[in-house]
Amino acid sequence: MRPTVNDIAHAAGVSLATVDRVLNARPGVRKVTIERVNKAIEELGYVRDLSAANLARRRTYRFVFVLTEGDSQFQRTLRETIEEVAKNAARERMMVETVLVPPGDPHHLARVLHGLEDDRAEGVAIMAPETPHVRDAIRHLKENGIAVVSLVSDLPNTDQDHFVGIDSIAAGRTAGVLMRRFLCKNKGKVLVLSNTMILRESVERRLGFDAALIESYPEIEVLPSIEWRDDPDRLERNVRAAFASYDDIIGVYVTGPGNRLFSRVLAPYRQEHDLVYIAHELTDHTRAGLADGSIDVVITQDIGHVVRSTLRVLRAKVDKTEIDAAQERIRIDVVLKENMG
Amino acid sequence: MRPTVNDIAHAAGVSLATVDRVLNARPGVRKVTIERVNKAIEELGYVRDLSAANLARRRTYRFVFVLTEGDSQFQRTLRETIEEVAKNAARERMMVETVLVPPGDPHHLARVLHGLEDDRAEGVAIMAPETPHVRDAIRHLKENGIAVVSLVSDLPNTDQDHFVGIDSIAAGRTAGVLMRRFLCKNKGKVLVLSNTMILRESVERRLGFDAALIESYPEIEVLPSIEWRDDPDRLERNVRAAFASYDDIIGVYVTGPGNRLFSRVLAPYRQEHDLVYIAHELTDHTRAGLADGSIDVVITQDIGHVVRSTLRVLRAKVDKTEIDAAQERIRIDVVLKENMG
DNA sequence: TGACTCTTGAGTGACGTACCTCAAATTTTT
DNA sequence: AAAAATTTGAGGTACGTCACTCAAGAGTCA
């Protein structure tokens, strides 16, 4: 049988109350006594029973995900995953809510975040671009004792507690090195596409991509990023212009969402061009692209892992307990048709 | 506040005892009453509080990992990971024990498994080659109501409940396609190495590798697998022979553990040969190989994930609850220097 | 010495569920 | 309609921890 607090008390020759004080870092215990208790804990190999602890604490965690609206496959998958994970989280007394804010409206976002201060949640997970308003709102949240975690898109210059996601520069570098290897010393141009460069990871991925590709492979020219900002026509125009200007385009790299649209735009040019196509984020569409061979590699992160990790981290922050770095590290996944699973 | 069993009882107009009978599928409740209770559960959105349930059940799980001895980096990492995960598992009342058996001794293994029948464990996780003795022992375990899960190395023709690990054929295929792409249409021979082909995954990886490489790239000849069976001299002899016979070796594929040894053996030949080196299992050594560029790709699985998943699956099997397929699927990780993390 | 603080003991009632007993109510069978 | 079987109610104890109270003991200072 596992030792309980009672066993510890007995072994240490103190009362239950003292053990409790030590365990929960309550004041009013002498140093020597603390050590005696800790020694007993060590010797008996006591570990706190989480079930009982949670029950007694009758703590229910309220966490809010704040996401920007959008109907890209990625965002849709994210929302679905949150919903699904939330269901299981309920068993562990975590109530998860999702709030959507319109994209490109930092004021609205800041208002929403401020609204969370008064007792709506003890933890907030944010995926949104970093702006002064957001920085401000996050500081307020933290001042009110609310845990703040960013997911997918880092908010490094804020008071956030943690970022759950991948290193975008490394992700871009991974894309770059794969592009380099898949291009097999051919000379030519590489097209880089991004719906918007407002999100920092778009910029960082491009950075890493260029670094990995150009530094070791100067025969390749990486063209300036094509942005289309939710405007399909602009995308089409720019792509047409690119293929008109250069007949040696041999690779395309899409740094973020938008593969569904871009694939359609790209289709007419694929017959005459043998392209290496590298994309980000595994979704139904990129999955299909891998399967039919139109996409060569997808660099991605496991969304389920991201969401579960976010909740674990939020809980750890609220409880002020350690987080298991190994478990919470999100890997940069390289997905080919063969290991798609 | 979350609804409790009491709320359900009240809402359904029955007593606590009846709700309890319904929830735990105990006999002695009329169908109509069951439905009434279920309706209340549905309406109030009741979810069983796992903490309280586990506490009340005062269930402690005893799980045993049965592994073959060995000092390869992979096995070492696996053991360390189990130990670490076990520490956290203790908080959730799971006592994890590891038993090592000498490799290549199916009788010993079978004896150990039989020894687990009488009350030593309610769940067993096995990583070992499949033999008739093992099949037999697993059947006995199952007959005694013990959950059996294999990890890393599948035991498909046994009565096991589940396999936690990757599809070896797909892993081999992934290695094959990466080899093909990294070789860039060069002609030549590829060396395949495997300590032993007794474990089924060695065979399967080779199978997948050949399929992906040869079918779409016939200019390459994949040489017969070199086995060394824990004998460094044999490895060295065979490698020497291979490089003596062929001067157009352009790739090497190590299908399992043994990269540390093999790297040493290979070193003298690397100066004159430009090789693509693909390995399996991310360990300290293969990590270092990626970092210094001597290894190009490592195909691996997240051991931490495997071990945690194994415990979750065992618990689910013991509790006869559903397992979350998405969470328990182990991905085939493709690791380059750039996304090593 | 007394007044004071700091430390410890002893005990209690949650938390939500599991599992048990015994008796009463209800339905089914004879 | 009586007997038997089934279904339901009422209540209790337990699980291990948390969080609290109240009182008593030890130690410190003037």
PDB file of C-alpha atoms in Angstrom, chain A residues 162 164 305-306 308-310 312-313 315 322-331, chain B residues 84-85 88 92 302 304-305 308-309 312 327 331:
ATOM      1  CA  HIS A 162       4.717  30.333 -21.629  1.00  0.00           C
ATOM      2  CA  VAL A 164       3.256  26.396 -26.669  1.00  0.00           C
ATOM      3  CA  HIS A 305      -0.540  17.944 -28.639  1.00  0.00           C
ATOM      4  CA  VAL A 306      -0.485  21.732 -28.726  1.00  0.00           C
ATOM      5  CA  ARG A 308      -3.431  19.396 -24.579  1.00  0.00           C
ATOM      6  CA  SER A 309      -0.092  20.894 -23.710  1.00  0.00           C
ATOM      7  CA  THR A 310      -1.633  24.341 -23.442  1.00  0.00           C
ATOM      8  CA  ARG A 312      -1.471  21.264 -18.901  1.00  0.00           C
ATOM      9  CA  VAL A 313       0.735  24.333 -18.850  1.00  0.00           C
ATOM     10  CA  ARG A 315      -2.981  24.281 -15.005  1.00  0.00           C
ATOM     11  CA  GLU A 322       6.594  22.524 -12.343  1.00  0.00           C
ATOM     12  CA  ILE A 323       5.961  21.725 -15.959  1.00  0.00           C
ATOM     13  CA  ASP A 324       7.501  18.716 -17.636  1.00  0.00           C
ATOM     14  CA  ALA A 325       9.608  20.344 -20.297  1.00  0.00           C
ATOM     15  CA  ALA A 326      10.114  17.142 -22.244  1.00  0.00           C
ATOM     16  CA  GLN A 327       6.414  16.481 -22.464  1.00  0.00           C
ATOM     17  CA  GLU A 328       5.494  20.021 -23.335  1.00  0.00           C
ATOM     18  CA  ARG A 329       8.026  20.545 -26.071  1.00  0.00           C
ATOM     19  CA  ILE A 330       6.232  20.668 -29.392  1.00  0.00           C
ATOM     20  CA  ARG A 331       8.144  19.018 -32.137  1.00  0.00           C
TER      21      ARG A 331
ATOM     22  CA  GLU B  84      10.948   9.004 -15.252  1.00  0.00           C
ATOM     23  CA  VAL B  85       7.400   8.561 -16.413  1.00  0.00           C
ATOM     24  CA  ASN B  88       4.757  10.967 -12.392  1.00  0.00           C
ATOM     25  CA  GLU B  92      -2.058   8.766 -10.344  1.00  0.00           C
ATOM     26  CA  ASP B 302       8.926   9.837 -29.433  1.00  0.00           C
ATOM     27  CA  GLY B 304       8.306   9.611 -24.003  1.00  0.00           C
ATOM     28  CA  HIS B 305       5.083   9.536 -25.933  1.00  0.00           C
ATOM     29  CA  ARG B 308       3.102   7.550 -21.572  1.00  0.00           C
ATOM     30  CA  SER B 309       0.758   6.155 -24.164  1.00  0.00           C
ATOM     31  CA  ARG B 312      -2.685   5.268 -20.629  1.00  0.00           C
ATOM     32  CA  GLN B 327      -3.807  10.799 -28.764  1.00  0.00           C
ATOM     33  CA  ARG B 331       3.839   9.250 -35.284  1.00  0.00           C
TER      34      ARG B 331
END
